[in-house]
Short mmCIF file of C-alpha atoms in Angstrom, two decimals:
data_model
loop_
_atom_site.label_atom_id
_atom_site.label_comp_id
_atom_site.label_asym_id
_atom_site.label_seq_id
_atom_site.Cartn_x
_atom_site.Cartn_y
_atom_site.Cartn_z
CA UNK Q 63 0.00 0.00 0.00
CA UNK Q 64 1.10 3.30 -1.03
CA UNK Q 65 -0.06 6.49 0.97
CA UNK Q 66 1.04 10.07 -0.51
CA UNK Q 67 1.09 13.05 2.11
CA UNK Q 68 0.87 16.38 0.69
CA UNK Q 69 2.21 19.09 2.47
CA UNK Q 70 3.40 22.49 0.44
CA UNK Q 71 5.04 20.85 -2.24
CA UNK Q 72 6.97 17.95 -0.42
CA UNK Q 73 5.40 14.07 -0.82
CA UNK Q 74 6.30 11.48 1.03
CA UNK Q 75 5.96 7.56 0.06
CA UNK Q 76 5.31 4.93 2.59
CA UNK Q 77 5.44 1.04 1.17
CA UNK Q 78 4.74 -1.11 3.46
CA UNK Q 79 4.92 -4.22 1.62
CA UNK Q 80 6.87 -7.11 3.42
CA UNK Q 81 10.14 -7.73 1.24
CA UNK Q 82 10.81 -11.59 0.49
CA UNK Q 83 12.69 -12.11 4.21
CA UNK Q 84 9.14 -10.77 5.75
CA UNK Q 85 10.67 -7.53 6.49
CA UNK Q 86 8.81 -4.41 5.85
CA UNK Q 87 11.42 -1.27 3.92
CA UNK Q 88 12.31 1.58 5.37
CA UNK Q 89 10.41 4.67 4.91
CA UNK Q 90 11.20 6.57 1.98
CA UNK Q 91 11.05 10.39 1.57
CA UNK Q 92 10.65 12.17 -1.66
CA UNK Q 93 12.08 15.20 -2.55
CA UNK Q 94 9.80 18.05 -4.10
CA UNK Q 95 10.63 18.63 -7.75
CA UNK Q 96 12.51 22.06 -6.57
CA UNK Q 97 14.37 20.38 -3.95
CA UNK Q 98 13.67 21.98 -0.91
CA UNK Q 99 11.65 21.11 1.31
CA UNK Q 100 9.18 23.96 3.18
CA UNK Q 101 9.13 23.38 7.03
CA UNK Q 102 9.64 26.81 8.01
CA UNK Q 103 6.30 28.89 9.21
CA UNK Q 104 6.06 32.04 7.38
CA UNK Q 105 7.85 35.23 8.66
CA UNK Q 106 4.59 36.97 8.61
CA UNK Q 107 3.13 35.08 11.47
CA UNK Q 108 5.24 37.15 13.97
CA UNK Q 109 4.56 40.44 11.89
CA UNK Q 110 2.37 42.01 13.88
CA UNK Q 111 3.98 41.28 16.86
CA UNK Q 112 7.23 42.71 15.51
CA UNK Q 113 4.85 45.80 14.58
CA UNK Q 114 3.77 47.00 17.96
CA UNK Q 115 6.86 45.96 19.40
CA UNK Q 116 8.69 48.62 17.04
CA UNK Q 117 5.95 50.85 17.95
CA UNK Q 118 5.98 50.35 21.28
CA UNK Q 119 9.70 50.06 22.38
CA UNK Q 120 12.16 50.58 19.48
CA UNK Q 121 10.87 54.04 18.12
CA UNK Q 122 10.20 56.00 21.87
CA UNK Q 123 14.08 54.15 22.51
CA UNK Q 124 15.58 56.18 19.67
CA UNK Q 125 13.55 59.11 20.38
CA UNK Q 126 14.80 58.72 23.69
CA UNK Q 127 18.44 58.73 22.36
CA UNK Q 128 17.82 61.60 20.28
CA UNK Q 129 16.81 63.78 22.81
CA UNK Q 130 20.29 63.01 24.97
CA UNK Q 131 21.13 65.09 22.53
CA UNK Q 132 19.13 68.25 23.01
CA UNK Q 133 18.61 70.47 25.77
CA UNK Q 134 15.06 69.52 26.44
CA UNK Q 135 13.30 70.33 29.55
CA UNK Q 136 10.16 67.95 29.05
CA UNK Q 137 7.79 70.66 28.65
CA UNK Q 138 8.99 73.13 26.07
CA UNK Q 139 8.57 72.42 22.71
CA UNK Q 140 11.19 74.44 21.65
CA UNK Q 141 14.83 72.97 22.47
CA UNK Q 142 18.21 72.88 20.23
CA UNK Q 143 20.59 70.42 20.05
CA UNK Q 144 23.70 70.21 22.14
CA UNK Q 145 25.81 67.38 20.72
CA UNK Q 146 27.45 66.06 23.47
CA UNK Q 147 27.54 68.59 25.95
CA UNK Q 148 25.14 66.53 28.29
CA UNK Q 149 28.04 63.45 28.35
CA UNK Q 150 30.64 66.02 29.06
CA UNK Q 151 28.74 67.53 31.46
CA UNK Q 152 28.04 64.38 33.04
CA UNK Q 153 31.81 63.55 33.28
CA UNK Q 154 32.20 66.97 35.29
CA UNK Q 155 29.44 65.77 37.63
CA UNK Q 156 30.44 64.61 40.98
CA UNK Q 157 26.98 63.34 41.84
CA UNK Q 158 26.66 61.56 38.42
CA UNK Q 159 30.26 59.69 39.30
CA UNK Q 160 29.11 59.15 42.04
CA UNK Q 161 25.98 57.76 41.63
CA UNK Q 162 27.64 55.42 38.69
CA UNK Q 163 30.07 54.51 41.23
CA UNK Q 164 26.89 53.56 43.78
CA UNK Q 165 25.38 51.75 41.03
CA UNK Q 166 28.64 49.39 40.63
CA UNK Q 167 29.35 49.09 43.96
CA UNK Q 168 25.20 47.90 44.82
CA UNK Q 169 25.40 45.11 41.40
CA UNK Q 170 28.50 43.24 42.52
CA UNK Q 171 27.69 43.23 46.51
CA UNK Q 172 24.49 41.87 45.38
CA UNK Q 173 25.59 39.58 42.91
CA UNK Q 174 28.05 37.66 45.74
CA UNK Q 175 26.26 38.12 49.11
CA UNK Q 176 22.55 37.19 47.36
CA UNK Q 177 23.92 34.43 45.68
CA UNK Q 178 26.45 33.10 48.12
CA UNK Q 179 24.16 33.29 50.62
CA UNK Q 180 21.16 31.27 48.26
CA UNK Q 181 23.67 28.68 47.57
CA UNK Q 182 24.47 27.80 51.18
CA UNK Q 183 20.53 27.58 51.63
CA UNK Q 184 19.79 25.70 49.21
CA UNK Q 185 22.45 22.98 50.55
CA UNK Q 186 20.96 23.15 54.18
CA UNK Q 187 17.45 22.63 52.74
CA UNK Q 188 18.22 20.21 49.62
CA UNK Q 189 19.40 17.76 52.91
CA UNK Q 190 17.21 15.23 55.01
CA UNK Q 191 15.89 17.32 57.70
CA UNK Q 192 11.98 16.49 58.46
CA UNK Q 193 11.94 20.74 58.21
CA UNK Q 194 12.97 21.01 55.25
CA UNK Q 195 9.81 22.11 53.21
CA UNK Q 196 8.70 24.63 55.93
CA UNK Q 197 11.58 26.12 55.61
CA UNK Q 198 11.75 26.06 51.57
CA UNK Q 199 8.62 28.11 52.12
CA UNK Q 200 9.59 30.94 54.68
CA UNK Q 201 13.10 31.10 53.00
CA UNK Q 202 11.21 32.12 49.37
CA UNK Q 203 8.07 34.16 50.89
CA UNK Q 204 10.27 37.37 51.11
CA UNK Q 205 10.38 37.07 47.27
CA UNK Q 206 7.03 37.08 46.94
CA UNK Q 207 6.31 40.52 48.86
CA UNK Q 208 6.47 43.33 46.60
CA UNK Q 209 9.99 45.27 46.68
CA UNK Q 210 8.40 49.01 47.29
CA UNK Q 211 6.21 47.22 50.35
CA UNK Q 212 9.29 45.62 51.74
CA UNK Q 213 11.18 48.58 51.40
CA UNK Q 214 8.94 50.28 53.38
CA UNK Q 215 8.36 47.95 56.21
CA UNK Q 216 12.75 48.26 56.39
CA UNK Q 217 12.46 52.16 56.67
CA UNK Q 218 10.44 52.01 59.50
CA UNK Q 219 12.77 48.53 61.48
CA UNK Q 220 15.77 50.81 60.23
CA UNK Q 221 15.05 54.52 61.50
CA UNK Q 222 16.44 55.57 64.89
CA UNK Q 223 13.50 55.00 67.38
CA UNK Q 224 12.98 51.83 64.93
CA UNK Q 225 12.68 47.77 66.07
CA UNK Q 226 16.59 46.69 65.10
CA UNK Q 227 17.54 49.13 67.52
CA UNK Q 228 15.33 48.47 70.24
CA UNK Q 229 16.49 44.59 70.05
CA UNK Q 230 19.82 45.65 70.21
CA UNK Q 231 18.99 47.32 73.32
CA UNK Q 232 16.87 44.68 75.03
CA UNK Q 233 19.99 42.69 74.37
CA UNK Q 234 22.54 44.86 75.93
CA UNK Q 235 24.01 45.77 72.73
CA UNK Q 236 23.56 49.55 73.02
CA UNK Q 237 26.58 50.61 71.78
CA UNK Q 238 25.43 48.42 68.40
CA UNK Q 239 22.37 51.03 67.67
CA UNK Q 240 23.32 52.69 64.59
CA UNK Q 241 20.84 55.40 62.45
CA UNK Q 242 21.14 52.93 59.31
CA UNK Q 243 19.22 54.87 56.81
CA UNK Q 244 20.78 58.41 58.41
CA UNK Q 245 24.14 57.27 58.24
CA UNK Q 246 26.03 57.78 54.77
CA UNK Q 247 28.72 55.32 55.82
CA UNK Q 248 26.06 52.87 56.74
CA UNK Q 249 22.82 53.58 54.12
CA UNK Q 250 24.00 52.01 50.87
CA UNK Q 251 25.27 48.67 53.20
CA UNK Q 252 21.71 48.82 54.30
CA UNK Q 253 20.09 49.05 51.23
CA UNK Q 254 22.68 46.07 49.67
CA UNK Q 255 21.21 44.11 52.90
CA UNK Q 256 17.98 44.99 52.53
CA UNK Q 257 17.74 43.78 48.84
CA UNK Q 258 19.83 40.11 49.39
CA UNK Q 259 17.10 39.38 53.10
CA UNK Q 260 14.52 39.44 50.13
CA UNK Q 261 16.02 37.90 47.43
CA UNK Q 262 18.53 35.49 48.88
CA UNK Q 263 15.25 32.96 49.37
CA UNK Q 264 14.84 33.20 45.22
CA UNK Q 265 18.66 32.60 44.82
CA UNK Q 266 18.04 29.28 46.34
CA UNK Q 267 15.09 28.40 44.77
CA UNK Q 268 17.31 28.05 41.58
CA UNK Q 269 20.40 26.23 43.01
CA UNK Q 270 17.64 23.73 44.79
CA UNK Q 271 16.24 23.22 40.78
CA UNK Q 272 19.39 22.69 39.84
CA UNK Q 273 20.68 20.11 42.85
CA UNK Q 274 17.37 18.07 42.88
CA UNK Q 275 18.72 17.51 39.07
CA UNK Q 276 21.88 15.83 39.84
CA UNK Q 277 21.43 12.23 39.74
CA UNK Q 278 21.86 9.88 43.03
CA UNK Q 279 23.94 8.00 41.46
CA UNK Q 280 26.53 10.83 41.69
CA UNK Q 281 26.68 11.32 45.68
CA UNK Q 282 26.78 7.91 46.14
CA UNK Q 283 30.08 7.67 43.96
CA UNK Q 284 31.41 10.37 45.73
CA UNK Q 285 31.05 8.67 48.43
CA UNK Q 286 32.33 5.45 47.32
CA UNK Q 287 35.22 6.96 46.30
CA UNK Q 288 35.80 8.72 49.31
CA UNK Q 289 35.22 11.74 48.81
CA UNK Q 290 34.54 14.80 51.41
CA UNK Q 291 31.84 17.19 51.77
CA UNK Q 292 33.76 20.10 50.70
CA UNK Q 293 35.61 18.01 47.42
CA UNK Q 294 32.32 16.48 46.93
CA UNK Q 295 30.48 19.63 46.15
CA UNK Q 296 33.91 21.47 44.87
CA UNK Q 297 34.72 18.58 41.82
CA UNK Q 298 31.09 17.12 41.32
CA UNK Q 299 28.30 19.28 42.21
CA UNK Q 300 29.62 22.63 41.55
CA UNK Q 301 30.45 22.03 38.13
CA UNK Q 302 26.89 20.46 37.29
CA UNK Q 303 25.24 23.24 38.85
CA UNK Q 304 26.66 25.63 36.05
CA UNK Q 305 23.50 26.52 34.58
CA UNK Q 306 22.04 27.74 37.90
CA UNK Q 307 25.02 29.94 38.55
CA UNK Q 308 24.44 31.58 34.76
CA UNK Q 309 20.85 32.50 35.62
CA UNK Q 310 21.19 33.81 39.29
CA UNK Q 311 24.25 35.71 37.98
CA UNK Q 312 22.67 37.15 35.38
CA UNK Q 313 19.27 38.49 37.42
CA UNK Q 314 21.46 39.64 40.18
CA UNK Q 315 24.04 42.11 37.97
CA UNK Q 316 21.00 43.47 35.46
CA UNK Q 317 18.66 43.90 38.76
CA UNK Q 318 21.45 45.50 40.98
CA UNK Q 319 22.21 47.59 37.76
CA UNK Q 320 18.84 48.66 37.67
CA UNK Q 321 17.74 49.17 40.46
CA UNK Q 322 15.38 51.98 41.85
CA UNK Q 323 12.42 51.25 43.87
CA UNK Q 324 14.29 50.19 47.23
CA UNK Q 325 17.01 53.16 47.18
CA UNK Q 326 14.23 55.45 46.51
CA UNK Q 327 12.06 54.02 49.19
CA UNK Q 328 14.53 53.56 51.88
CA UNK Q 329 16.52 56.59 51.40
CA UNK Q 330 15.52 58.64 48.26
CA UNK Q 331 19.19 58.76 47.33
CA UNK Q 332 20.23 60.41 50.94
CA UNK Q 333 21.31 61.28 53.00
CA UNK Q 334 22.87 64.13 50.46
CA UNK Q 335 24.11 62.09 47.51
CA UNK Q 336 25.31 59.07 49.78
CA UNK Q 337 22.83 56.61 48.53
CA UNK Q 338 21.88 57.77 44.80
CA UNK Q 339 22.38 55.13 42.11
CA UNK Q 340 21.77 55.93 38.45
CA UNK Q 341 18.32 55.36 38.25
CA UNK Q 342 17.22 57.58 40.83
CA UNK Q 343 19.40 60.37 39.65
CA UNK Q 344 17.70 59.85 36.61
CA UNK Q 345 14.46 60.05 37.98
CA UNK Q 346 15.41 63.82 40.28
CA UNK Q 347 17.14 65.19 37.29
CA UNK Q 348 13.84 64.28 35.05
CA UNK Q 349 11.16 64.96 37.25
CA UNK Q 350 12.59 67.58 40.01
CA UNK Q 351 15.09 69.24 38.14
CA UNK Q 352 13.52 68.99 34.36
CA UNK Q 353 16.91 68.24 32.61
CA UNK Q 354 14.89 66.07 30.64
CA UNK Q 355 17.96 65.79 28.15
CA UNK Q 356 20.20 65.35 30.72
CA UNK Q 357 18.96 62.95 32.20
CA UNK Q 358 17.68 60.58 29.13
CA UNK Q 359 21.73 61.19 28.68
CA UNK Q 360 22.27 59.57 32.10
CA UNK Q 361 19.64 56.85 31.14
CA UNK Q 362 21.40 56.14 27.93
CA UNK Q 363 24.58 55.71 29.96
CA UNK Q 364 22.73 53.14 32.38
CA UNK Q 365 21.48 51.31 29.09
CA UNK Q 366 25.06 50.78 27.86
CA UNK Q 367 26.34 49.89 31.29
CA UNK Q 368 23.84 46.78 31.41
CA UNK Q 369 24.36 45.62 27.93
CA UNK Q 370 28.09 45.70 28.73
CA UNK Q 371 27.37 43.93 31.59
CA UNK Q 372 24.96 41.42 30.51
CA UNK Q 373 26.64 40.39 27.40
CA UNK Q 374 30.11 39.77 28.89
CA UNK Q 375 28.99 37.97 31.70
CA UNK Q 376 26.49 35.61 29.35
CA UNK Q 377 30.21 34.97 27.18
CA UNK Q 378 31.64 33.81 30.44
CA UNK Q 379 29.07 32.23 31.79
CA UNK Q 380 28.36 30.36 28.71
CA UNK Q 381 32.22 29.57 28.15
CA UNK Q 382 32.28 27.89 32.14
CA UNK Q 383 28.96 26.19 31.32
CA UNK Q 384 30.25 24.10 27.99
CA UNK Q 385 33.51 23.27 29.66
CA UNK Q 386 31.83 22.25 32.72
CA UNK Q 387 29.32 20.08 30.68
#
């Protein structure tokens, strides 16, 4: 029996027809007359997706970058263009150095206490202990609070008269009872500790994914072989958990890059300039200020800096995860 399948111009042949040892052939596959065969959707299916998303984010992004260029004030429709007096300017800016500094400084304490700290939970709760689900669940629920609400509830434990220094002082640890949020050798340090208390629980929500994945079979020659705890996780888990350490990476650098809601809740940027990290500079220069142009300039800046970041850390990432595979 023969059964043709049309599909675009490509026909396949099926015989099924025992041979004389009682063995059916193989299935044969035709080739279309103009040799090719069409298995590829049309382009046009994601059209109008591509349409509003050009609408929607590409062309307000360059008109974004075009006014880094002008000296816009948000309001006026009249404005000239500059060049690029705003980047100069923002090279002469202590506050914007500052603040780019800040920004830097936030990403990579992030990036190793959140992430150090999620790893070394998700080993205490990936282990045997009857607990170990309850405390999956109060480990993760910070994540699920939302950032400007937990922000919040930190201003008010933080501030002088607030609970963190009252413990201290039920505890005889006085001399411990800082103003966290007032003081600009303490604030950003608060902030950074602040952000990993509510995200460390997500960190290890990842690294538990990716050690539930590693096969039994794997401890147990570890163990055989006589390994340690420390070697055993060093030579056999660590490498296997590669693709875990690319993704936390990767959300902790762009988020600590980005990051706004939590400075501007805890601190606003203060005390002075102690605390302000791009994105909220953006937002005073923009909104208080009106250096619309100057500050899209200081957005574009941000833009580049995560890109940068991003892309070189994916390479690396990427590089460690195929030679650890």
């Amino acid at each position: 029996m023969k059964r043709f399948i049309k599909a675009g111009a490509s026909v396949t042949m099926i015989d099924q027809r025992p041979d004389r040892a009682g063995v059916a052939p193989a299935r044969r596959r035709v080739t279309p007359p103009g040799g090719r065969l069409h298995t590829t959707p049309p382009w046009w299916f994601a059209a109008p997706a591509m349409v509003l998303f050009a609408f929607v984010v590409l062309l307000p992004s360059a008109r974004g970058v075009y006014y880094a260029f002008t000296d816009w004030d948000g309001l006026n429709p009249v404005y000239s263009l500059v060049g690029l007096d705003n980047f100069t300017a923002m090279v002469r800016d202590p506050d914007a150095v500052q603040a780019i500094w800040h920004t830097l400084l936030i990403a990579v304490a992030i990036t190793i206490i959140q992430n150090g700290l999620g790893l070394v939970l998700a080993l205490g709760v990936n282990s045997t202990i009857k607990s170990r689900n309850v405390l999956r669940v109060f480990l993760f629920a910070p994540a699920v609070v939302t950032p400007i609400v937990t922000a919040y509830l930190w201003r008010n434990l933080l501030g002088p008269d607030g609970a963190v220094n009252s413990l201290l002082g039920a505890v005889g640890l006085a001399s411990w009872q800082q103003d966290w949020l007032g003081d600009p050798g303490l604030a950003l340090w608060s902030i950074v500790g602040v952000i990993v208390w509510q995200f460390a629980g997500y960190s290890m929500v990842i690294f538990l994914a990716g050690l539930q994945s590693v096969p039994k079979e794997i401890y147990e020659a570890a163990d055989i072989d006589g390994a340690g705890p420390v070697r055993r996780f060093w030579s056999v888990i660590r490498p296997l958990l590669a693709p875990a350490f690319t993704i936390n990476l990767m959300l902790s650098i762009i988020g600590g890059i980005k990051l706004f809601d939590q400075v501007y809740a805890l601190t606003g940027g203060g005390p002075g300039h102690a605390t302000d990290t791009l994105s909220t500079l953006i937002y005073k220069d923009a909104f208080t200020l009106g250096e619309f142009g100057y500050s899209i300039a200081l957005a574009v800046v941000l833009t580049i800096i995560v890109a940068i970041a991003s892309t070189g850390q994916y390479v690396v990432l990427s590089r460690n995860e195929r030679a650890a595979s």
